[in-house]
Coordinates of C-alpha atoms and ligand atoms in Angstrom, one line a residue:
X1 CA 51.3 -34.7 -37.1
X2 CA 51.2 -30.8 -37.9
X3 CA 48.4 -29.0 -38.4
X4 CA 49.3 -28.9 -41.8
X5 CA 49.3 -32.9 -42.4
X6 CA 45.9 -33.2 -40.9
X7 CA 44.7 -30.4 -43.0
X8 CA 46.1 -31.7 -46.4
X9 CA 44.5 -35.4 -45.1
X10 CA 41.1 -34.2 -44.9
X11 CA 41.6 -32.3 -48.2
X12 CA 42.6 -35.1 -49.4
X13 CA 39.9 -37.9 -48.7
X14 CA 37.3 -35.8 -47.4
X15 CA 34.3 -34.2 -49.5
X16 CA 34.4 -30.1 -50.1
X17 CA 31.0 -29.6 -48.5
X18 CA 32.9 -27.5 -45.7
X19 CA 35.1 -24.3 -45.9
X20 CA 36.2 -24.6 -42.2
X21 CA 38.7 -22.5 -40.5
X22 CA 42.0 -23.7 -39.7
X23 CA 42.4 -24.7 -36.7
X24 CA 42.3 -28.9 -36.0
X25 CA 41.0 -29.4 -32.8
X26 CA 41.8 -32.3 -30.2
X27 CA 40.4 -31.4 -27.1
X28 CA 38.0 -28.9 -25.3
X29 CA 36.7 -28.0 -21.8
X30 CA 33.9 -26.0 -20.9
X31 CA 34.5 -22.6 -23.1
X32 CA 37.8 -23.5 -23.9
X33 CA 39.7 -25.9 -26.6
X34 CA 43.0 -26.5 -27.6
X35 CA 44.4 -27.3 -31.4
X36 CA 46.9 -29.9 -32.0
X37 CA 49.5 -27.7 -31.6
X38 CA 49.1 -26.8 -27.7
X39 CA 47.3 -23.4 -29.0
X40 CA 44.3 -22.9 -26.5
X41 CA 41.1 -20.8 -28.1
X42 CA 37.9 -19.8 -26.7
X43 CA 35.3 -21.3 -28.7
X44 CA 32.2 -18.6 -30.0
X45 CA 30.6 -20.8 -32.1
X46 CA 29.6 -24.0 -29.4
X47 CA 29.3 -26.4 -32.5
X48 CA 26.3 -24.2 -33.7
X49 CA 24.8 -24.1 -30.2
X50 CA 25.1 -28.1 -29.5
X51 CA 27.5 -27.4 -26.6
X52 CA 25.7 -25.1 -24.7
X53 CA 26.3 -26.9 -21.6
X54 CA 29.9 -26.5 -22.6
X55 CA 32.7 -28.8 -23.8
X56 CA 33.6 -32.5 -22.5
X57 CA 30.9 -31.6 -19.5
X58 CA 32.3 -33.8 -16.7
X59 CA 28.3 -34.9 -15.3
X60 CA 27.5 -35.8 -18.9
X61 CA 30.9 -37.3 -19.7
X62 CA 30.1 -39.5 -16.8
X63 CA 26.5 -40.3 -17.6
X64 CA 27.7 -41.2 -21.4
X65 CA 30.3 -43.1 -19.8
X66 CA 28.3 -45.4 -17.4
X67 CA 25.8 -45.6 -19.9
X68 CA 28.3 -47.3 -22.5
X69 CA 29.2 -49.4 -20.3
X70 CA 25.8 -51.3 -19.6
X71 CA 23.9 -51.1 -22.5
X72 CA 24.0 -48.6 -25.7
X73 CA 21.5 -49.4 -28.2
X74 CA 18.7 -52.2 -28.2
X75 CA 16.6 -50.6 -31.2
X76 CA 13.0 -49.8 -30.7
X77 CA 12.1 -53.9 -31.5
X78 CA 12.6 -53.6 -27.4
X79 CA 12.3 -51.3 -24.9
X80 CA 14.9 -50.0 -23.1
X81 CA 15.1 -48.5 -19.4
X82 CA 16.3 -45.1 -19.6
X83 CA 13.4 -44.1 -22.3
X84 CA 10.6 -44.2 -20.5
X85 CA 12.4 -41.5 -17.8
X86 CA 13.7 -39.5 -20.5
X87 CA 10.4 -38.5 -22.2
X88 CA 8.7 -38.1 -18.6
X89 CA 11.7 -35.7 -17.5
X90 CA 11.5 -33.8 -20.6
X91 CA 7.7 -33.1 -20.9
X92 CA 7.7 -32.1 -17.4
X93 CA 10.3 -29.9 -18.3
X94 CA 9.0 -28.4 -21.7
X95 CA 5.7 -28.9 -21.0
X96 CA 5.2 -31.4 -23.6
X97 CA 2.6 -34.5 -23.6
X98 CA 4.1 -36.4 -26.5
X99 CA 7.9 -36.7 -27.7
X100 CA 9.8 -38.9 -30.8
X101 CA 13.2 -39.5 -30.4
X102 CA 15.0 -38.9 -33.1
X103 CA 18.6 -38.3 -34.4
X104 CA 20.0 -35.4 -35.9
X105 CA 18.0 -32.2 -36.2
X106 CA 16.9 -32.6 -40.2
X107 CA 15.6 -36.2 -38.9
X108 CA 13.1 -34.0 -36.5
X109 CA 12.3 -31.5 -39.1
X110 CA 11.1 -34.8 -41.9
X111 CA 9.1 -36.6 -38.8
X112 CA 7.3 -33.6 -38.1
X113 CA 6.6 -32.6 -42.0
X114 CA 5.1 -36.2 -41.7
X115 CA 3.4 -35.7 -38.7
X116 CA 1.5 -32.6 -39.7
X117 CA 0.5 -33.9 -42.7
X118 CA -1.4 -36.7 -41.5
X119 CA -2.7 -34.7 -39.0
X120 CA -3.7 -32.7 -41.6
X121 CA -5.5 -35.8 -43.8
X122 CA -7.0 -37.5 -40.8
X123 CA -8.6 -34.1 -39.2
X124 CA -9.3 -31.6 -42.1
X125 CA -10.6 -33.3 -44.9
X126 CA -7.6 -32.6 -47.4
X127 CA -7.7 -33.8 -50.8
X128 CA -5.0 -36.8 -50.8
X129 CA -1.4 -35.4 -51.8
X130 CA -2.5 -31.8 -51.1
X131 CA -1.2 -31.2 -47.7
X132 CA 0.7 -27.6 -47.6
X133 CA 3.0 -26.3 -45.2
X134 CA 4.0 -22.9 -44.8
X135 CA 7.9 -22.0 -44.0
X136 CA 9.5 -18.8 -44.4
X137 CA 12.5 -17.5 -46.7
X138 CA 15.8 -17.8 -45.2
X139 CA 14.9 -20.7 -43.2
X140 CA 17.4 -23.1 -42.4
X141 CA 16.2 -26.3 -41.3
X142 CA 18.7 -28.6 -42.3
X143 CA 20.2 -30.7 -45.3
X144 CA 17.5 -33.3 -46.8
X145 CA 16.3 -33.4 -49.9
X146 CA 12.7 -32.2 -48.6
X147 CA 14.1 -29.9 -46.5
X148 CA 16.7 -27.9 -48.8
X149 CA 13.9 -28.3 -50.9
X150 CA 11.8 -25.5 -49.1
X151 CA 15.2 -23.8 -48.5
X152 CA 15.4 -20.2 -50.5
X153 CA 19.3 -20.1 -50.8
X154 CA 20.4 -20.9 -54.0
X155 CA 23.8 -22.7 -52.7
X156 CA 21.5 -25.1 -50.5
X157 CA 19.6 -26.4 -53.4
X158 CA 21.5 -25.7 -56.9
X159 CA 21.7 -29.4 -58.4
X160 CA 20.0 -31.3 -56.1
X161 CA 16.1 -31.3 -57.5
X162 CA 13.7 -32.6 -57.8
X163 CA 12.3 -31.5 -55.0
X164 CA 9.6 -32.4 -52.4
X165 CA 6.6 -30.3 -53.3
X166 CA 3.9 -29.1 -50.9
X167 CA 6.0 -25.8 -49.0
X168 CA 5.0 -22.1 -49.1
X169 CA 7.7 -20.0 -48.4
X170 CA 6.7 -16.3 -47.5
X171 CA 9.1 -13.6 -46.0
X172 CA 10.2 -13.8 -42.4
X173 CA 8.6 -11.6 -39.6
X174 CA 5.8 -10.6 -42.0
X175 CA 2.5 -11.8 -40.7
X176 CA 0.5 -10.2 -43.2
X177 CA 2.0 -12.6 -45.9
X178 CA 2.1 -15.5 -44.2
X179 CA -1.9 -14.9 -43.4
X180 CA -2.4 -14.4 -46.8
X181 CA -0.3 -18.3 -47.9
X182 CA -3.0 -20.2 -45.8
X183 CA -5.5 -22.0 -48.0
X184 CA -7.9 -25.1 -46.8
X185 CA -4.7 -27.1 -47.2
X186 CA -2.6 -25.6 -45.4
X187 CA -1.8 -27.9 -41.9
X188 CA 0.8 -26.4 -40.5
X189 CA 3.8 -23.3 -40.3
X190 CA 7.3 -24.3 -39.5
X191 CA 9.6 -21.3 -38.5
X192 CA 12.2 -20.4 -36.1
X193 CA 11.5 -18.3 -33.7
X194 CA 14.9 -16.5 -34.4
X195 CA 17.1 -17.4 -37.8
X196 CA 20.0 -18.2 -36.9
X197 CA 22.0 -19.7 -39.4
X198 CA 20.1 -17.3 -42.2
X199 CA 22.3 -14.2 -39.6
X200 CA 20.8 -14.5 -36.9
X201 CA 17.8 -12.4 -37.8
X202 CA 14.9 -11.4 -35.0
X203 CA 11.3 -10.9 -36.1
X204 CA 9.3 -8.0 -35.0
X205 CA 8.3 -8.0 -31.4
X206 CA 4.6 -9.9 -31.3
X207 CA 5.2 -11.7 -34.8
X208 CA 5.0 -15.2 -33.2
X209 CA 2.3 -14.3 -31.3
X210 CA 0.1 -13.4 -34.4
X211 CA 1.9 -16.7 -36.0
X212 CA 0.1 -18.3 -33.3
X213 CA -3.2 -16.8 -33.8
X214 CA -3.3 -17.3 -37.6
X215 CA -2.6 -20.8 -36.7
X216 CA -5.5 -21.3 -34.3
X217 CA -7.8 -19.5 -37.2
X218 CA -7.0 -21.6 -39.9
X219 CA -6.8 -24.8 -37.6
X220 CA -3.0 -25.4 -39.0
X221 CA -0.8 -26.5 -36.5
X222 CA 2.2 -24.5 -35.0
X223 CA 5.9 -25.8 -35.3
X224 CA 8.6 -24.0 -34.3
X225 CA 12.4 -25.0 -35.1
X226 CA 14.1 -24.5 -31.8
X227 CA 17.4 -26.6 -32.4
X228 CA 19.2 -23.7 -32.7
X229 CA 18.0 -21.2 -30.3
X230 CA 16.3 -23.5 -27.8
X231 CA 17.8 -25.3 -24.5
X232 CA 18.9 -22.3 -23.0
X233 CA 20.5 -20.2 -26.0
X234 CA 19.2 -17.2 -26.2
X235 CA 17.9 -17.0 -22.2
X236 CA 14.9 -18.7 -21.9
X237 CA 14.3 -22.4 -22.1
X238 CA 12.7 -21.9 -25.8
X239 CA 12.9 -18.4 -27.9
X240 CA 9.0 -18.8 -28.4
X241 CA 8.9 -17.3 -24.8
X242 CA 9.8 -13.6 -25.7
X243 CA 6.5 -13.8 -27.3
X244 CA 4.7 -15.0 -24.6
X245 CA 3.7 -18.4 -26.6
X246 CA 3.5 -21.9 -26.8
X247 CA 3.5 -23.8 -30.5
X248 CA 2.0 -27.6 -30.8
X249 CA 5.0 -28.6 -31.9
X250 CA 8.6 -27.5 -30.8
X251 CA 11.8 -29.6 -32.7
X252 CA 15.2 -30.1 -30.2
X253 CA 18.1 -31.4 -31.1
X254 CA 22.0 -30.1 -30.9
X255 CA 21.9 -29.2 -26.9
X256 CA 20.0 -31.8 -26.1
X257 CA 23.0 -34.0 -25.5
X258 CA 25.4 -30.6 -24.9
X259 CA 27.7 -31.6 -27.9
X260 CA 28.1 -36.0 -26.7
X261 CA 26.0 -37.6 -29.3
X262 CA 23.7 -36.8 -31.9
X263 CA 19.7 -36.8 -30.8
X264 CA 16.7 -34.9 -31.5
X265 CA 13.3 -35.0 -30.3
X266 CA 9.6 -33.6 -31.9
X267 CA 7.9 -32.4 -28.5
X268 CA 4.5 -32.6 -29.3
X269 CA 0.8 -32.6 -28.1
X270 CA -1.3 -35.2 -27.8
X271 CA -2.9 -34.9 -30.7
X272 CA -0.2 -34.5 -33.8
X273 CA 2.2 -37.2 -32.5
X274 CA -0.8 -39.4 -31.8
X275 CA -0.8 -39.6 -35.7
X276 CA 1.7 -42.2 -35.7
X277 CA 0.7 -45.8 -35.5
X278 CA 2.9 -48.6 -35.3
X279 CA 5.2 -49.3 -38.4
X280 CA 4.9 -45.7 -39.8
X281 CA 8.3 -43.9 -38.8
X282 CA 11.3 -45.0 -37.2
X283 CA 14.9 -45.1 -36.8
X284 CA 17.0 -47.6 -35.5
X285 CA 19.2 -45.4 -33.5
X286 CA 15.7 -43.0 -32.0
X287 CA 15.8 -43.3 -28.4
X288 CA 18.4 -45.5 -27.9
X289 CA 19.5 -45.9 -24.1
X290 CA 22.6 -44.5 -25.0
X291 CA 20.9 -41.3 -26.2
X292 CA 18.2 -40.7 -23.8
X293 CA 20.8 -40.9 -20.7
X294 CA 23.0 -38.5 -21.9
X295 CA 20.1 -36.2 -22.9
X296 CA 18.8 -36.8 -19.4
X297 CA 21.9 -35.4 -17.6
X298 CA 22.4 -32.7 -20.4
X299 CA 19.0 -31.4 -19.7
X300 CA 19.5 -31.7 -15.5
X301 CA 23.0 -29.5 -16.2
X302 CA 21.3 -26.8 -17.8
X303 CA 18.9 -26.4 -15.0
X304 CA 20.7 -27.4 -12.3
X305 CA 24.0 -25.1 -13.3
X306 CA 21.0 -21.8 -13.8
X307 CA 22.3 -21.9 -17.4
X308 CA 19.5 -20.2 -18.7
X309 CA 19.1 -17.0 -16.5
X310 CA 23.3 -16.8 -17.0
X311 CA 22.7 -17.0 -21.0
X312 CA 20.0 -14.1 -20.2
X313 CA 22.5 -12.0 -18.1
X314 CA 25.5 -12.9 -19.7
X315 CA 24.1 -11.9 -23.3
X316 CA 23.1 -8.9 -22.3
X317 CA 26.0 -7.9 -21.0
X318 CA 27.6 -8.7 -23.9
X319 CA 25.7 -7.5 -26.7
X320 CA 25.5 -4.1 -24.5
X321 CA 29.6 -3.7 -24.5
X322 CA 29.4 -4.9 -28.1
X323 CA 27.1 -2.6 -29.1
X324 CA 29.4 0.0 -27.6
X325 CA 32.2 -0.7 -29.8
X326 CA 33.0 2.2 -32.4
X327 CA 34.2 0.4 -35.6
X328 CA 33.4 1.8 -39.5
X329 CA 32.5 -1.9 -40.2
X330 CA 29.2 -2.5 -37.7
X331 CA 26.2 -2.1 -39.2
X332 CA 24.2 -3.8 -36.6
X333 CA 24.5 -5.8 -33.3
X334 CA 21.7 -7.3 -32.4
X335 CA 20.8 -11.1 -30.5
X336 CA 19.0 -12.8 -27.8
X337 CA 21.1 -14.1 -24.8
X338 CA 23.8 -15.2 -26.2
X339 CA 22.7 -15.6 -29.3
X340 CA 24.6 -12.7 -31.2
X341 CA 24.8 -11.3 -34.6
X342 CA 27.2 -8.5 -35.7
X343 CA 26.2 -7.3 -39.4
X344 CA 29.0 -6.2 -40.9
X345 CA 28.6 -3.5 -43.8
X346 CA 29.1 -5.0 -47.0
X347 CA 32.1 -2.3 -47.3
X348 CA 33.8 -4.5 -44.9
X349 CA 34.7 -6.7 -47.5
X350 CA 32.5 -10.4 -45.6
X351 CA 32.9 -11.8 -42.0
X352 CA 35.2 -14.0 -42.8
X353 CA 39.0 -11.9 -42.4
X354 CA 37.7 -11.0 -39.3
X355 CA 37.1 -14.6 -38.2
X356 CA 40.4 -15.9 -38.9
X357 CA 41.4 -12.3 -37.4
X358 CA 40.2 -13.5 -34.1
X359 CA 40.9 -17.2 -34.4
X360 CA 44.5 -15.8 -34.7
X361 CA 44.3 -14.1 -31.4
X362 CA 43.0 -16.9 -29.7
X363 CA 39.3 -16.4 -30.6
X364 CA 37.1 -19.3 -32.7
X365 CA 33.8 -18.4 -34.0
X366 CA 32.2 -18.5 -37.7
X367 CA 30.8 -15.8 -40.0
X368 CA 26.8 -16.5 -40.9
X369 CA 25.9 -15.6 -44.1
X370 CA 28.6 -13.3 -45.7
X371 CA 29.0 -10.4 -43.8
X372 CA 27.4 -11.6 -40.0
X373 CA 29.8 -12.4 -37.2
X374 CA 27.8 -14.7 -34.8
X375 CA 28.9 -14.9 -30.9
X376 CA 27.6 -17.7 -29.3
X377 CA 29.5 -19.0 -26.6
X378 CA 29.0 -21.9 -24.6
X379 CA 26.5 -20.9 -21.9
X380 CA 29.1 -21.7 -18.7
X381 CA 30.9 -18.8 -19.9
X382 CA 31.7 -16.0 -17.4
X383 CA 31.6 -12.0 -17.7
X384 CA 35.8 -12.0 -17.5
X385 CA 35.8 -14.4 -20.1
X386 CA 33.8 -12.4 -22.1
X387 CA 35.6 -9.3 -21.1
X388 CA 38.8 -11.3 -22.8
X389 CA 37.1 -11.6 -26.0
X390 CA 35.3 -8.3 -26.1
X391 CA 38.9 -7.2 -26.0
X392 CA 40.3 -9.0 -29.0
X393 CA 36.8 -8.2 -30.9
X394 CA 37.4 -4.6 -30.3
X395 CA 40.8 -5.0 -31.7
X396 CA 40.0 -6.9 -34.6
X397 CA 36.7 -4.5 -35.6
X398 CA 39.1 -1.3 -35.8
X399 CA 41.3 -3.3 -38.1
X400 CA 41.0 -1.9 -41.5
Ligands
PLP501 C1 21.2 -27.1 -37.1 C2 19.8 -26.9 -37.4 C3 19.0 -27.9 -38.0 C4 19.6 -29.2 -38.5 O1 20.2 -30.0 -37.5 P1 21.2 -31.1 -37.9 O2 21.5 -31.9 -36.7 O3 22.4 -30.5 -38.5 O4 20.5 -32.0 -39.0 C5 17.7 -27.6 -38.2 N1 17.2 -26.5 -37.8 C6 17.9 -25.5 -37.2 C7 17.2 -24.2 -36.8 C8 19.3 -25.7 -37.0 O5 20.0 -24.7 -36.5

């Protein structure tokens, strides 16, 4: 089949709920995949940071595979062998003393908005029904109805209320609002440390710092959303650590199985996932054996291969050579490893011509929000690879 046949399939059959590029996809390795026609692309966008480790990794290939073929899912009615070692290897590794396996990164975000609210009854002497949280505008957290419900951009949430009550949202990287949004019922703040998804936005230097005090004053606990920019991303194990910073609560998902197989985890202490007593949350697929080994290699990869300090280097090097790029349409560069943003001006007429700009060239990543270019390669990348691309970027910036 053509491109075009799949294309008009999926039109077809398939709900509007994406305007993807075309290109249809049917294989990838490391930075690299290749559309049905034999066309081979570099891929920017690593599945919104879920294949950080890069594509069709051969250790977790291989994990996944000898998984499957002893035993995939037993439900949590049993237990299962490779759980246990999971949650061991990754609180060591995150410096964690309680996880919950989940699924998908919205299935995090709802256990912990669960979590922190009965923390919040059980510890603080909330009237029942009352428990707030505070989030921030321009959040993106995922796709629920209690989640979008919180969101602040119209296109999440148009036509699907009613909504979940109980959120404060205040404006991002101002700490003087959010002190002002905590009342006795407040129980927790749920940010990300960098928005990515709302354009890859940075906060002031020291804002999650003073996140983190206002949380230990008003006895609210801190959660940050790191599906996006942890594992690696943006050159440190978690984004919380430019600030010198730990939260209570950190949310994983996406990289944690480098792009095999949908899991999350809440990564918690002691105290907020203790909240949980048998019969209160679950999921039939959370911490299946399936999930948990190839979490466990994806998680040994990214330390084993130095993928963090590379995504630290590597950034740098290119958000430095993209900064030096003279084009009438930058308005900004700016990012975290390689985590990159490139704000277009709105003159530039949106993000999106120059995306299928590059995709023609051989180049695959997505506009965030209308007019942001965001560059985030799979972190195995190396600098001649992105040496290629800063080429074609170049090119494609000085276009009219
Ligand atoms: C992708 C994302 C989510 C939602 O994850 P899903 O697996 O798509 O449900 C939540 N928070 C952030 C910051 C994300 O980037």
């Amino acid at each position: 089949m053509t491109t075009k046949q799949y294309i008009e399939l999926e039109d077809r059959f398939g709900a509007k709920n994406y305007k993807p590029l075309d290109v249809v996809i049917n294989k990838g390795d490391g930075i690299w995949v290749w559309d049905v026609e034999g066309n081979k692309y570099m891929d920017c966008l690593s599945a919104y940071s879920a294949v950080n480790q890069g594509h069709c990794h051969p250790r977790i290939k291989k994990a996944m595979i000898q998984q499957a073929e002893k035993l995939t899912l037993t439900s949590r009615a049993f237990r299962n062998d490779q759980l246990g070692p999971f949650y061991e290897e990754i609180c060591a590794m995150t410096n964690s003393h309680m996880v919950l396996p989940m699924n998908s990164g919205a299935e995090a975000v709802e256990t912990v908005i669960k979590a922190v609210r009965k923390w919040g009854y059980n510890t603080k002497n909330i009237p029942d029904g009352k428990a707030e949280i505070i989030v921030c505008n321009n959040n993106f957290h995922g796709r629920t109805i209690t989640i979008v419900g919180f969101s602040t951009e119209e296109a999440y949430k148009e036509g699907f209320g009613p909504f979940t009550p109980g959120f404060k949202a205040v404006p991002f990287g101002d700490a003087d609002a959010m002190e002002r949004a905590f009342s006795p019922n407040t129980v927790a703040v749920m940010i990300e440390p960098i928005q990515g998804e709302g354009g890859v936005i940075i906060p002031p230097d020291g804002y999650l710092k003073r996140v983190r005090e206002l949380c230990d004053k008003n006895n609210a606990v801190m959660v940050l959303d790191e599906i996006q920019t942890g594992l690696g991303r943006t050159g440190r194990l978690f984004a919380e650590e430019y600030d010198g910073i730990e939260a209570d609560v950190t949310l994983v998902g996406k990289a944690l199985s480098g792009g095999f197989y949908p899991i999350s985890a809440v990564l918690s202490n002691a105290e907020v996932l203790g909240v949980f007593m048998p019969g209160e949350h679950g999921s039939t697929f959370g911490g299946n054996p399936l999930a948990c080994a190839v979490a466990r290699e994806a998680l040994k990869v990214l330390k084993e291969e130095d993928l963090i300090n590379k995504a630290a280097e590597l950034g740098e090097y290119f958000m430095g050579e993209l900064k030096k790029i003279e084009s009438p349409h930058i308005k900004e560069v700016r990012g975290r490893g390689l985590l990159i943003g490139v704000e277009l001006k709105k003159e530039a007429g949106g993000a999106r011509r120059f995306c299928e700009a590059l995709m023609n060239r051989g180049l695959l990543c997505k506009e965030t929000h209308e007019h942001v270019i965001r560059f985030a390669p799979p972190l195995v990348i190396k600098k001649d690879d992105i040496d290629w691309a800063l080429a074609h970027i170049d090119a494609v910036l000085k276009m009219d």
